[in-house]
Coordinates of C-alpha atoms in Angstrom, one line a residue:
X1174 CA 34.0 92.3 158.2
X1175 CA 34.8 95.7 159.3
X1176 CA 36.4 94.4 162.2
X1177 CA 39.0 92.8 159.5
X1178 CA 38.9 95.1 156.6
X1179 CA 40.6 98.3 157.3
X1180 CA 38.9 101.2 157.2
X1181 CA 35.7 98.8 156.0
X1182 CA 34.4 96.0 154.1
X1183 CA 34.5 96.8 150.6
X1184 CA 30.9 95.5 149.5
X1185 CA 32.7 93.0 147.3
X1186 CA 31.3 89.3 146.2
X1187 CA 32.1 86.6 148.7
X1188 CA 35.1 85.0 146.6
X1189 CA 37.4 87.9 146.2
X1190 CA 36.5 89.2 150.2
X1191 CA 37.3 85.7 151.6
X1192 CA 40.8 85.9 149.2
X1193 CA 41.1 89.6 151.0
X1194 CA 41.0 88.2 154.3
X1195 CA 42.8 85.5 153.7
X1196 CA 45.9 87.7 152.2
X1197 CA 45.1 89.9 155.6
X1198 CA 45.0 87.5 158.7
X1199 CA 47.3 84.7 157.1
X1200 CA 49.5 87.1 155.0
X1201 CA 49.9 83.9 152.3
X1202 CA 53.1 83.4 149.9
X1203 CA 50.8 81.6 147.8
X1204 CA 47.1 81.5 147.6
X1205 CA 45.1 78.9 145.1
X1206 CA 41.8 80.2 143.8
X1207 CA 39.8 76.8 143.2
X1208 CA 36.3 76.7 142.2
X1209 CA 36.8 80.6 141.0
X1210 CA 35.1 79.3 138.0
X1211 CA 34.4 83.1 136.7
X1212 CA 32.4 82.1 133.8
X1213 CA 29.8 79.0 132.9
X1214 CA 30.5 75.9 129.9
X1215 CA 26.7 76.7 129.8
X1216 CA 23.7 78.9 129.4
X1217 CA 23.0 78.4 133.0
X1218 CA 24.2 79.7 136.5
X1219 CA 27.6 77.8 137.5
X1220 CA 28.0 77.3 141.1
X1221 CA 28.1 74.6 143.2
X1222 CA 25.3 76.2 145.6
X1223 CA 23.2 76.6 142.6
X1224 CA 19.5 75.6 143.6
X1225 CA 20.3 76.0 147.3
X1226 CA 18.3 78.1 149.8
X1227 CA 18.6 81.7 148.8
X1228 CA 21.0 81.2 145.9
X1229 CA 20.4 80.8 141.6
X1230 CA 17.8 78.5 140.5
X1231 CA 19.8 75.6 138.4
X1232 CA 18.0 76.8 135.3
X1233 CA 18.9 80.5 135.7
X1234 CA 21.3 82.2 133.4
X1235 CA 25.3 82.7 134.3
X1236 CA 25.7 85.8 136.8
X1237 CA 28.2 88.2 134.9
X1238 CA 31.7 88.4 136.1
X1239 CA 33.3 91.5 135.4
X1240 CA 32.9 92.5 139.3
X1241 CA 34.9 89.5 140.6
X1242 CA 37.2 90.2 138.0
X1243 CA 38.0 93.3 138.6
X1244 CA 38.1 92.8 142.6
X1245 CA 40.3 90.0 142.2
X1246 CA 43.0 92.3 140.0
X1247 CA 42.6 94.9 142.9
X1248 CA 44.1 92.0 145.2
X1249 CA 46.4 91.2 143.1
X1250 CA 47.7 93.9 142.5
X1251 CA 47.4 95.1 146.1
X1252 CA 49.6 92.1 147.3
X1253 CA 52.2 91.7 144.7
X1254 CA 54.1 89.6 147.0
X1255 CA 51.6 86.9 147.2
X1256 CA 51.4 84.1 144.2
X1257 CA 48.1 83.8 143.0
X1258 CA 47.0 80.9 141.0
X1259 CA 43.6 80.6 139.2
X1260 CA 43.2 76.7 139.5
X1261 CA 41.0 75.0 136.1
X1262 CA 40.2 71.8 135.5
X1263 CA 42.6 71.8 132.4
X1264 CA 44.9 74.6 132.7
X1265 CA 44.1 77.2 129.9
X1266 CA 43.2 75.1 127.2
X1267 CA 41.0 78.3 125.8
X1268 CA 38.7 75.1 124.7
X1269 CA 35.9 77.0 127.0
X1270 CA 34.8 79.8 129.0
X1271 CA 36.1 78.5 131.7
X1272 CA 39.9 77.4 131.2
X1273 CA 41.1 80.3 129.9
X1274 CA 43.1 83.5 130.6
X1275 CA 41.1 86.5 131.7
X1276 CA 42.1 89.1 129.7
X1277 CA 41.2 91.9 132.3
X1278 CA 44.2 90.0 134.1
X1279 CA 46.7 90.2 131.3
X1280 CA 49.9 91.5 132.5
X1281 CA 49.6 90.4 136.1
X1282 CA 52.7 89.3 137.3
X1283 CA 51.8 87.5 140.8
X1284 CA 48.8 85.3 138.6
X1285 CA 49.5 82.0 137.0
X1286 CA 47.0 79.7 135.6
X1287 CA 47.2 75.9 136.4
X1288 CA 45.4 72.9 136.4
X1289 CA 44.7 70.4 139.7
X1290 CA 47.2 68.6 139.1
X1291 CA 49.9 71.2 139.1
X1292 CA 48.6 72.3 142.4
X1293 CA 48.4 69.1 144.2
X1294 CA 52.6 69.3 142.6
X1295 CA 53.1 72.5 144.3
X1296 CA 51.4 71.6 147.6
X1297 CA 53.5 68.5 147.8
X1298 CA 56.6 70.5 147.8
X1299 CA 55.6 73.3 150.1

């Protein structure tokens, strides 16, 4: 990573580095943040590697996200020419912890939050 990450890798969380070097080496009009889930619909951890070889057992509780939060609005922010979509299953309906705005992120002018369908729209025009 510090061969990508000038002067050095930051020591942040595997989402928000792999949306860093994608904005880097690609330099992205729009990048689509899919499976950022940020929060869990339950009591337990909410990944899709959950229960995998050196990752959260199933039954563990959610991992907090106020660093991927906060890494993600320092990319943000640091490409404000880049579109940034936080892709939910259903928008921001606010019906859970998961579809919702992130207040952290209020104010972000280069963030929109849309649903899968929306982005399969967008993709189809690009």
């Amino acid at each position: 990573l510090d061969d990508i990450i000038k002067p050095k890798d930051r020591g942040w969380a595997c989402g928000a580095t792999s949306g860093n070097i994608a904005c880097i080496k690609e330099k992205p009009t729009k990048v689509f943040m899919v499976g950022h889930d940020l929060n869990s619909n339950t009591h337990q951890i909410n990944n899709i590697y959950k229960g995998t070889k050196y990752y959260g057992l199933p039954e563990a509780k959610p991992i907090p996200s106020v660093n991927w939060i906060t890494q993600w609005a320092h990319l943000f922010t640091e490409n404000p020419t880049t579109k940034f979509y936080k892709v939910n299953k259903y928008g921001i309906s606010g019906n859970n912890n998961v579809d919702r705005k992130i207040d952290e992120w209020a104010g972000i002018q280069n963030l929109d939050y849309i649903n899968f369908q929306k982005m399969l729209d967008i993709l189809k025009g690009i």
